[in-house]
Amino acid sequence: MDLLLTNIGTLATPIGTTAQKGDAQGEISIISNATIGVKDGKIVYISSCDVTNEDYPGDLVNLPIALDDTTRVIDCGGKLVTPGLVDSHTHLIFGGWRQKELGLKLAGVPYLDILKSGGGILNTVKHTRTANEAELAEKGEKLLDEMLRLGVTTCEAKSGYGLSTEEELKQLRVIKELNEKQPVDLVPTFMGAHAVPNEYANNRSEYIELIINEMLPAVAKEKLAEFCDIFCESSVFTPEESLRILTEAKKYGMTPKMHADEINPIGGAEMAAQVGAISAEHLIQASDEGIRAMAEKNVTAILLPATSFYLDKPYARARDMINENVAVAVATDFNPGSSPGLNIQLAMNIACLKYKMTPAEVLTAVTLNGAAAINRADVCGSIEVGKQADILIWDACDLDYIFYRFGSNLVDTVIKNGKIV
Ligand code: IZC
Ligand code: ZN
């Protein structure tokens, strides 16, 4: 065994290799005095039995697996242990920032109006296009290091600030390079349909043809994306355009995702169900029919509470979704406009306080359900024998504590693929 975690006060984890919905979302496994064994980056042993020897501190008892000379033993000191966190929705790679738009926001200019006047996403497109791959990678790596310190061990990352074939490929290549170079597992999503770029402002249908005829084949050829996402929103892309682009994406093996019903209720959730999306994201304005359609078609809801907070918008109806048997994931939406914060622990706190989700439901939302929403539930998202050893030791004695405290980084130790990072 490479690593043995002993004296875990509380081991809290969802169980399974699929998204958990309804009551099951809150039915996590809680084990007191647990022990975890790790070998070759995987979890090989979990015991509910304390292995500390009270008579001879330092000796271990009741171990069914032999230790060897090189086994590293970590005494968790009675602390909380959970799976590594999965941030299932980020716009990680971009040039510049948008702090100059803060004044407009404070003056009450709506997010979509800033975009319509050439700012917002289009502002970031300008800065992303002028940055080279090395600059974007350096910035992304720094951000990922911060995420890792906050407990994120797997992270989805979207393109969508290039909006031309070469520039979209540039962003996706940076994601690929970073995935190989640093510890956090990155899951790439192509999002050429994030906005219509200025050069196609008067010819949006031509931009859609470019996505379909040039971008999708080029992305597929280099195998740069597993998913295809679209900003389905008034004055951005319609549900019908979403259907067309995502149907084409499927032909190239990319699984659909949708930014749906974030600001205006335009039938995005319904369309996500119709097109067979793995997830619909935001859903602040999702209709009752849309929520029911998602339940029927097993579409996971990725909810983004930090965005509601930052845009001062209503909070998505997480309780209704859970009641209707929709699996709920929670993520940061980290991006330079509507959620310029990458602290997933803050998103967890807001989810608990504003969505009224229980700590157990939110834990599932940022681990197993997040993993399922990016097709990784077979390898991560829970602490079970056979899964990747992505494990957090928290500076907390139980699960409630991390939802009760807010504003601090409560992660003590991050273990990624069995290594302390
Ligand atoms: O840069 O504003 N909502 N896309 C859709 C975003 C927010 C990212 C941005
Ligand atoms: Zn987003």
Short mmCIF file of C-alpha atoms and ligand atoms in Angstrom, two decimals:
data_model
loop_
_atom_site.label_atom_id
_atom_site.label_comp_id
_atom_site.label_asym_id
_atom_site.label_seq_id
_atom_site.Cartn_x
_atom_site.Cartn_y
_atom_site.Cartn_z
CA MET A 1 0.00 0.00 0.00
CA ASP A 2 1.31 3.49 -0.84
CA LEU A 3 -0.79 5.55 1.53
CA LEU A 4 -2.88 4.82 4.59
CA LEU A 5 -5.19 7.46 6.06
CA THR A 6 -5.96 6.61 9.66
CA ASN A 7 -8.00 8.23 12.40
CA ILE A 8 -10.53 9.84 10.05
CA GLY A 9 -13.14 11.38 12.36
CA THR A 10 -15.87 11.43 9.70
CA LEU A 11 -15.68 9.96 6.22
CA ALA A 12 -18.52 11.55 4.20
CA THR A 13 -19.11 10.44 0.61
CA PRO A 14 -21.86 9.71 -1.85
CA ILE A 15 -21.85 6.19 -3.22
CA GLY A 16 -22.16 5.01 -6.80
CA THR A 17 -21.08 5.51 -10.38
CA THR A 18 -24.13 7.44 -11.56
CA ALA A 19 -25.78 10.75 -10.61
CA GLN A 20 -27.94 10.55 -7.49
CA LYS A 21 -31.42 12.08 -7.65
CA GLY A 22 -34.38 12.76 -5.41
CA ASP A 23 -33.93 11.50 -1.85
CA ALA A 24 -30.84 9.56 -2.90
CA GLN A 25 -28.98 12.84 -3.48
CA GLY A 26 -28.93 13.39 0.28
CA GLU A 27 -28.33 9.78 1.29
CA ILE A 28 -24.59 9.78 1.60
CA SER A 29 -22.37 7.35 3.51
CA ILE A 30 -21.07 8.69 6.82
CA ILE A 31 -18.50 6.55 8.59
CA SER A 32 -16.89 7.44 11.91
CA ASN A 33 -13.30 6.45 12.71
CA ALA A 34 -12.63 5.30 9.16
CA THR A 35 -9.42 4.19 7.49
CA ILE A 36 -8.57 4.44 3.77
CA GLY A 37 -5.83 2.58 1.90
CA VAL A 38 -4.41 3.76 -1.45
CA LYS A 39 -2.23 1.96 -3.98
CA ASP A 40 -1.12 3.03 -7.46
CA GLY A 41 -3.31 6.13 -7.30
CA LYS A 42 -6.49 4.18 -6.54
CA ILE A 43 -8.51 3.52 -3.40
CA VAL A 44 -7.96 -0.14 -2.45
CA TYR A 45 -9.30 -0.34 1.04
CA ILE A 46 -11.92 1.39 3.23
CA SER A 47 -12.67 0.31 6.75
CA SER A 48 -15.14 1.55 9.30
CA CYS A 49 -12.87 0.15 11.91
CA ASP A 50 -10.37 2.30 13.76
CA VAL A 51 -6.86 0.93 13.24
CA THR A 52 -5.14 2.94 15.94
CA ASN A 53 -3.82 0.89 18.82
CA GLU A 54 -4.75 2.69 22.03
CA ASP A 55 -2.22 0.77 24.07
CA TYR A 56 0.64 1.29 21.66
CA PRO A 57 0.18 4.58 19.80
CA GLY A 58 2.02 4.34 16.52
CA ASP A 59 1.18 0.67 16.07
CA LEU A 60 -1.74 -0.22 13.82
CA VAL A 61 -4.23 -3.01 14.44
CA ASN A 62 -7.01 -4.74 12.48
CA LEU A 63 -5.41 -4.13 9.10
CA PRO A 64 -6.41 -6.68 6.48
CA ILE A 65 -3.85 -5.33 4.01
CA ALA A 66 -0.15 -5.51 4.69
CA LEU A 67 1.82 -2.31 4.96
CA ASP A 68 5.27 -2.20 3.47
CA ASP A 69 8.30 -0.12 4.35
CA THR A 70 7.34 2.62 1.96
CA THR A 71 3.69 2.97 3.03
CA ARG A 72 3.09 6.51 4.13
CA VAL A 73 0.70 6.67 7.09
CA ILE A 74 -1.23 9.89 7.63
CA ASP A 75 -3.00 10.36 10.94
CA CYS A 76 -6.03 12.49 10.03
CA GLY A 77 -6.43 13.60 13.63
CA GLY A 78 -10.18 12.98 13.78
CA LYS A 79 -10.87 15.34 10.88
CA LEU A 80 -13.48 15.22 8.10
CA VAL A 81 -12.54 13.43 4.87
CA THR A 82 -14.50 13.73 1.60
CA PRO A 83 -13.92 13.02 -2.09
CA GLY A 84 -12.03 15.65 -4.07
CA LEU A 85 -14.40 18.29 -5.45
CA VAL A 86 -15.51 18.35 -9.09
CA ASP A 87 -16.08 21.79 -10.63
CA SER A 88 -18.36 20.79 -13.50
CA HIS A 89 -18.79 24.23 -15.14
CA THR A 90 -15.99 26.73 -15.74
CA HIS A 91 -14.78 29.09 -18.44
CA LEU A 92 -11.22 28.65 -17.21
CA ILE A 93 -9.12 29.87 -20.15
CA PHE A 94 -9.39 33.54 -21.09
CA GLY A 95 -7.35 36.67 -21.66
CA GLY A 96 -7.76 39.82 -19.55
CA TRP A 97 -10.34 40.52 -16.89
CA ARG A 98 -13.46 42.70 -16.89
CA GLN A 99 -13.12 44.82 -13.76
CA LYS A 100 -13.70 47.92 -15.92
CA GLU A 101 -17.32 46.76 -16.33
CA LEU A 102 -17.93 46.82 -12.58
CA GLY A 103 -19.08 50.46 -12.72
CA LEU A 104 -21.66 49.64 -15.40
CA LYS A 105 -22.90 46.73 -13.34
CA LEU A 106 -23.22 48.89 -10.22
CA ALA A 107 -25.08 51.49 -12.28
CA GLY A 108 -27.63 48.77 -13.07
CA VAL A 109 -26.70 48.02 -16.69
CA PRO A 110 -27.89 44.43 -17.30
CA TYR A 111 -25.40 41.68 -18.21
CA LEU A 112 -26.97 41.13 -21.65
CA ASP A 113 -26.95 44.87 -22.43
CA ILE A 114 -23.21 45.02 -21.77
CA LEU A 115 -22.80 42.12 -24.23
CA LYS A 116 -25.08 43.76 -26.82
CA SER A 117 -22.97 46.90 -26.76
CA GLY A 118 -19.83 44.91 -27.60
CA GLY A 119 -18.58 44.36 -24.03
CA GLY A 120 -19.01 41.33 -21.81
CA ILE A 121 -18.03 38.08 -23.55
CA LEU A 122 -16.91 40.07 -26.62
CA ASN A 123 -14.55 42.12 -24.47
CA THR A 124 -12.95 38.89 -23.25
CA VAL A 125 -12.82 37.55 -26.84
CA LYS A 126 -10.68 40.56 -27.79
CA HIS A 127 -8.21 39.89 -24.98
CA THR A 128 -8.16 36.13 -25.54
CA ARG A 129 -7.40 36.54 -29.22
CA THR A 130 -4.40 38.76 -28.49
CA ALA A 131 -2.92 36.35 -25.92
CA ASN A 132 -0.74 33.51 -27.15
CA GLU A 133 -0.98 29.89 -25.99
CA ALA A 134 1.88 30.23 -23.52
CA GLU A 135 0.29 33.28 -21.88
CA LEU A 136 -3.09 31.61 -21.61
CA ALA A 137 -1.49 28.45 -20.21
CA GLU A 138 0.49 30.34 -17.60
CA LYS A 139 -2.59 32.18 -16.41
CA GLY A 140 -4.70 28.98 -16.44
CA GLU A 141 -2.11 27.05 -14.47
CA LYS A 142 -2.06 29.67 -11.73
CA LEU A 143 -5.85 29.61 -11.50
CA LEU A 144 -5.85 25.80 -11.37
CA ASP A 145 -3.34 25.84 -8.55
CA GLU A 146 -5.69 28.09 -6.57
CA MET A 147 -8.61 25.76 -7.34
CA LEU A 148 -6.60 22.75 -6.23
CA ARG A 149 -5.80 24.44 -2.89
CA LEU A 150 -9.56 24.92 -2.49
CA GLY A 151 -10.16 21.20 -3.02
CA VAL A 152 -10.93 20.88 -6.74
CA THR A 153 -9.39 17.72 -8.20
CA THR A 154 -11.39 17.55 -11.47
CA CYS A 155 -12.54 20.55 -13.49
CA GLU A 156 -14.53 21.05 -16.68
CA ALA A 157 -13.22 23.85 -18.92
CA LYS A 158 -15.03 25.47 -21.86
CA SER A 159 -13.68 27.30 -24.87
CA GLY A 160 -15.83 30.10 -26.26
CA TYR A 161 -13.63 33.19 -26.14
CA GLY A 162 -12.01 32.55 -29.53
CA LEU A 163 -15.10 32.48 -31.79
CA SER A 164 -13.07 31.64 -34.89
CA THR A 165 -11.78 28.22 -35.83
CA GLU A 166 -8.12 28.92 -35.05
CA GLU A 167 -8.87 30.84 -31.86
CA GLU A 168 -11.21 28.17 -30.51
CA LEU A 169 -8.59 25.52 -31.27
CA LYS A 170 -6.02 27.66 -29.45
CA GLN A 171 -8.09 27.68 -26.26
CA LEU A 172 -8.79 23.95 -26.45
CA ARG A 173 -5.10 23.16 -27.04
CA VAL A 174 -4.25 25.14 -23.91
CA ILE A 175 -6.76 23.03 -21.94
CA LYS A 176 -5.15 19.86 -23.32
CA GLU A 177 -1.65 21.05 -22.48
CA LEU A 178 -2.65 22.02 -18.94
CA ASN A 179 -4.36 18.69 -18.40
CA GLU A 180 -1.05 16.98 -19.05
CA LYS A 181 1.03 19.41 -17.07
CA GLN A 182 -0.59 19.91 -13.66
CA PRO A 183 -2.51 17.70 -11.18
CA VAL A 184 -6.16 18.75 -11.70
CA ASP A 185 -7.93 16.56 -14.30
CA LEU A 186 -9.41 18.83 -16.97
CA VAL A 187 -12.46 17.90 -19.04
CA PRO A 188 -12.73 19.93 -22.27
CA THR A 189 -15.92 21.43 -23.74
CA PHE A 190 -16.14 23.22 -27.10
CA MET A 191 -18.30 26.34 -26.87
CA GLY A 192 -17.93 28.15 -30.19
CA ALA A 193 -21.60 29.10 -29.75
CA HIS A 194 -20.90 31.35 -26.77
CA ALA A 195 -21.69 34.59 -28.64
CA VAL A 196 -21.79 35.87 -32.21
CA PRO A 197 -18.45 37.63 -32.82
CA ASN A 198 -18.38 41.22 -34.07
CA GLU A 199 -17.32 40.26 -37.60
CA TYR A 200 -20.57 38.26 -38.00
CA ALA A 201 -22.81 40.73 -36.17
CA ASN A 202 -24.88 41.32 -39.29
CA ASN A 203 -24.68 37.77 -40.50
CA ARG A 204 -25.35 35.43 -37.61
CA SER A 205 -26.50 32.54 -39.78
CA GLU A 206 -23.10 32.51 -41.48
CA TYR A 207 -21.44 32.22 -38.06
CA ILE A 208 -23.64 29.22 -37.27
CA GLU A 209 -22.59 27.63 -40.58
CA LEU A 210 -18.95 28.27 -39.66
CA ILE A 211 -19.43 26.46 -36.35
CA ILE A 212 -21.07 23.51 -38.09
CA ASN A 213 -18.94 23.23 -41.21
CA GLU A 214 -15.53 24.27 -39.95
CA MET A 215 -15.20 24.42 -36.17
CA LEU A 216 -16.86 21.11 -35.23
CA PRO A 217 -14.85 19.07 -37.76
CA ALA A 218 -11.58 20.79 -36.76
CA VAL A 219 -12.17 20.25 -33.03
CA ALA A 220 -13.13 16.63 -33.63
CA LYS A 221 -10.11 16.02 -35.86
CA GLU A 222 -7.73 17.02 -33.07
CA LYS A 223 -9.91 15.25 -30.45
CA LEU A 224 -9.95 18.41 -28.38
CA ALA A 225 -13.43 18.28 -26.81
CA GLU A 226 -15.73 15.70 -25.22
CA PHE A 227 -18.69 18.06 -24.95
CA CYS A 228 -20.29 20.84 -26.97
CA ASP A 229 -22.04 23.66 -25.10
CA ILE A 230 -24.11 26.65 -26.30
CA PHE A 231 -25.28 29.89 -24.68
CA CYS A 232 -29.02 29.46 -25.31
CA GLU A 233 -30.37 32.87 -24.25
CA SER A 234 -32.43 35.79 -25.62
CA SER A 235 -30.31 37.81 -28.03
CA VAL A 236 -27.58 35.13 -28.04
CA PHE A 237 -28.63 31.70 -29.48
CA THR A 238 -32.21 30.42 -29.75
CA PRO A 239 -33.40 26.96 -28.70
CA GLU A 240 -33.79 26.06 -32.41
CA GLU A 241 -30.21 27.13 -33.15
CA SER A 242 -29.11 25.10 -30.12
CA LEU A 243 -30.90 22.05 -31.50
CA ARG A 244 -29.22 22.44 -34.87
CA ILE A 245 -25.67 22.95 -33.55
CA LEU A 246 -25.88 20.29 -30.85
CA THR A 247 -27.38 17.75 -33.25
CA GLU A 248 -24.37 18.32 -35.53
CA ALA A 249 -21.97 18.10 -32.56
CA LYS A 250 -23.34 14.66 -31.71
CA LYS A 251 -22.33 13.45 -35.16
CA TYR A 252 -18.73 14.23 -34.19
CA GLY A 253 -19.01 12.33 -30.90
CA MET A 254 -19.41 15.41 -28.71
CA THR A 255 -22.07 15.15 -26.00
CA PRO A 256 -24.41 18.16 -25.77
CA LYS A 257 -24.54 20.55 -22.84
CA MET A 258 -26.55 23.77 -22.64
CA HIS A 259 -26.46 27.10 -20.85
CA ALA A 260 -30.23 27.16 -20.45
CA ASP A 261 -32.79 29.61 -19.05
CA GLU A 262 -30.20 31.64 -17.15
CA ILE A 263 -31.65 35.10 -17.60
CA ASN A 264 -34.86 34.64 -19.58
CA PRO A 265 -37.21 31.65 -19.71
CA ILE A 266 -36.99 30.65 -23.38
CA GLY A 267 -37.48 26.90 -23.21
CA GLY A 268 -33.82 26.00 -22.75
CA ALA A 269 -34.46 23.21 -20.22
CA GLU A 270 -37.05 21.66 -22.56
CA MET A 271 -34.58 21.82 -25.44
CA ALA A 272 -31.80 20.26 -23.33
CA ALA A 273 -34.10 17.29 -22.76
CA GLN A 274 -35.11 17.14 -26.43
CA VAL A 275 -31.55 17.18 -27.75
CA GLY A 276 -30.36 14.57 -25.24
CA ALA A 277 -27.99 16.87 -23.32
CA ILE A 278 -26.03 15.33 -20.45
CA SER A 279 -26.60 18.54 -18.48
CA ALA A 280 -28.43 21.85 -18.56
CA GLU A 281 -26.71 24.64 -16.69
CA HIS A 282 -27.90 27.76 -14.78
CA LEU A 283 -31.69 27.13 -15.07
CA ILE A 284 -32.62 30.12 -12.92
CA GLN A 285 -35.74 30.63 -15.03
CA ALA A 286 -36.45 26.99 -15.93
CA SER A 287 -40.16 26.23 -16.26
CA ASP A 288 -42.04 23.43 -14.50
CA GLU A 289 -42.36 21.61 -17.83
CA GLY A 290 -38.64 22.05 -18.46
CA ILE A 291 -37.78 20.55 -15.07
CA ARG A 292 -40.12 17.61 -15.69
CA ALA A 293 -38.65 17.04 -19.16
CA MET A 294 -35.14 17.02 -17.68
CA ALA A 295 -36.20 14.43 -15.10
CA GLU A 296 -37.70 12.24 -17.81
CA LYS A 297 -34.58 12.39 -19.99
CA ASN A 298 -32.04 12.13 -17.14
CA VAL A 299 -30.51 15.56 -17.76
CA THR A 300 -28.40 16.68 -14.79
CA ALA A 301 -28.99 20.27 -13.61
CA ILE A 302 -25.70 22.08 -13.04
CA LEU A 303 -26.63 24.98 -10.78
CA LEU A 304 -24.35 27.98 -10.35
CA PRO A 305 -25.22 29.85 -7.16
CA ALA A 306 -22.20 32.19 -7.22
CA THR A 307 -23.51 33.61 -10.51
CA SER A 308 -26.92 34.39 -9.00
CA PHE A 309 -25.06 36.09 -6.17
CA TYR A 310 -22.74 38.07 -8.44
CA LEU A 311 -25.44 39.13 -10.93
CA ASP A 312 -27.91 39.76 -8.10
CA LYS A 313 -30.40 37.40 -9.76
CA PRO A 314 -32.87 34.91 -8.27
CA TYR A 315 -31.62 31.49 -7.21
CA ALA A 316 -32.46 28.40 -9.27
CA ARG A 317 -35.23 26.17 -7.85
CA ALA A 318 -33.00 23.42 -6.57
CA ARG A 319 -35.60 22.00 -4.16
CA ASP A 320 -38.19 21.68 -6.92
CA MET A 321 -35.61 19.94 -9.10
CA ILE A 322 -34.67 17.49 -6.35
CA ASN A 323 -38.36 16.85 -5.65
CA GLU A 324 -38.95 16.17 -9.35
CA ASN A 325 -36.06 13.66 -9.41
CA VAL A 326 -33.59 15.81 -11.35
CA ALA A 327 -29.98 15.16 -10.31
CA VAL A 328 -28.46 18.45 -9.14
CA ALA A 329 -24.77 19.36 -9.47
CA VAL A 330 -23.30 22.63 -8.18
CA ALA A 331 -20.33 24.39 -9.79
CA THR A 332 -18.60 27.79 -9.79
CA ASP A 333 -19.22 29.01 -13.39
CA PHE A 334 -15.82 30.64 -12.97
CA ASN A 335 -15.47 33.26 -15.76
CA PRO A 336 -14.31 36.88 -16.04
CA GLY A 337 -17.86 38.30 -16.34
CA SER A 338 -20.72 36.81 -14.38
CA SER A 339 -18.72 34.81 -11.83
CA PRO A 340 -15.17 36.07 -11.44
CA GLY A 341 -14.60 33.87 -8.39
CA LEU A 342 -13.26 30.31 -8.46
CA ASN A 343 -13.92 29.39 -4.83
CA ILE A 344 -16.11 26.28 -5.02
CA GLN A 345 -16.43 26.27 -1.23
CA LEU A 346 -18.23 29.62 -1.49
CA ALA A 347 -20.58 28.10 -4.12
CA MET A 348 -21.23 25.25 -1.67
CA ASN A 349 -22.09 27.69 1.13
CA ILE A 350 -24.45 29.68 -1.09
CA ALA A 351 -26.09 26.48 -2.39
CA CYS A 352 -26.81 25.41 1.16
CA LEU A 353 -28.08 28.79 2.37
CA LYS A 354 -29.97 29.99 -0.72
CA TYR A 355 -31.08 26.79 -2.47
CA LYS A 356 -31.85 25.27 0.96
CA MET A 357 -29.99 22.13 0.02
CA THR A 358 -28.71 20.05 2.91
CA PRO A 359 -24.95 19.66 3.42
CA ALA A 360 -25.23 16.05 2.24
CA GLU A 361 -27.10 17.09 -0.92
CA VAL A 362 -24.52 19.76 -1.71
CA LEU A 363 -21.66 17.33 -1.11
CA THR A 364 -23.19 14.98 -3.70
CA ALA A 365 -23.69 17.99 -6.01
CA VAL A 366 -19.98 18.94 -5.97
CA THR A 367 -18.65 15.38 -6.13
CA LEU A 368 -20.56 12.47 -7.67
CA ASN A 369 -23.24 14.48 -9.52
CA GLY A 370 -20.63 16.91 -10.85
CA ALA A 371 -18.56 13.96 -12.02
CA ALA A 372 -21.61 12.39 -13.70
CA ALA A 373 -22.36 15.65 -15.51
CA ILE A 374 -18.93 15.45 -17.18
CA ASN A 375 -18.93 11.69 -17.69
CA ARG A 376 -16.42 10.90 -14.95
CA ALA A 377 -18.64 9.19 -12.33
CA ASP A 378 -16.96 5.84 -12.97
CA VAL A 379 -13.55 7.15 -11.89
CA CYS A 380 -14.13 9.92 -9.35
CA GLY A 381 -16.77 11.72 -7.28
CA SER A 382 -16.86 9.28 -4.39
CA ILE A 383 -14.56 7.42 -2.01
CA GLU A 384 -15.00 3.79 -2.99
CA VAL A 385 -12.65 0.93 -3.71
CA GLY A 386 -11.53 1.10 -7.34
CA LYS A 387 -11.98 4.85 -7.81
CA GLN A 388 -9.16 7.39 -8.17
CA ALA A 389 -7.71 8.39 -4.82
CA ASP A 390 -8.91 12.01 -5.04
CA ILE A 391 -9.37 12.76 -1.36
CA LEU A 392 -9.65 15.86 0.84
CA ILE A 393 -8.80 16.13 4.52
CA TRP A 394 -10.68 19.13 5.88
CA ASP A 395 -9.87 21.35 8.78
CA ALA A 396 -13.25 20.35 10.22
CA CYS A 397 -14.62 17.57 12.39
CA ASP A 398 -17.89 17.01 10.53
CA LEU A 399 -19.77 17.90 7.36
CA ASP A 400 -22.06 20.56 8.85
CA TYR A 401 -19.05 22.60 9.93
CA ILE A 402 -17.86 23.33 6.37
CA PHE A 403 -21.30 24.64 5.42
CA TYR A 404 -21.64 26.67 8.59
CA ARG A 405 -18.30 28.44 8.33
CA PHE A 406 -17.86 30.53 5.19
CA GLY A 407 -15.19 32.68 3.64
CA SER A 408 -12.20 30.60 4.69
CA ASN A 409 -10.48 27.83 2.81
CA LEU A 410 -11.26 24.89 5.10
CA VAL A 411 -9.34 22.30 3.08
CA ASP A 412 -6.32 21.06 4.99
CA THR A 413 -4.77 18.46 2.64
CA VAL A 414 -5.46 17.58 -1.00
CA ILE A 415 -4.67 14.10 -2.30
CA LYS A 416 -4.85 13.71 -6.10
CA ASN A 417 -4.44 10.27 -7.66
CA GLY A 418 -2.99 9.07 -4.36
CA LYS A 419 -0.39 11.83 -4.05
CA ILE A 420 -0.40 14.72 -1.60
CA VAL A 421 -0.32 17.85 -3.77
O1 IZC B 1 -17.70 35.72 -19.97
O2 IZC B 1 -19.67 36.40 -19.38
N1 IZC B 1 -22.78 33.59 -19.01
N2 IZC B 1 -21.23 33.07 -20.44
C1 IZC B 1 -22.60 32.91 -20.24
C2 IZC B 1 -20.66 33.73 -19.50
C3 IZC B 1 -21.64 34.05 -18.57
C4 IZC B 1 -19.22 34.04 -19.44
C5 IZC B 1 -18.88 35.48 -19.60
ZN ZN B 2 -21.10 29.38 -18.03
#
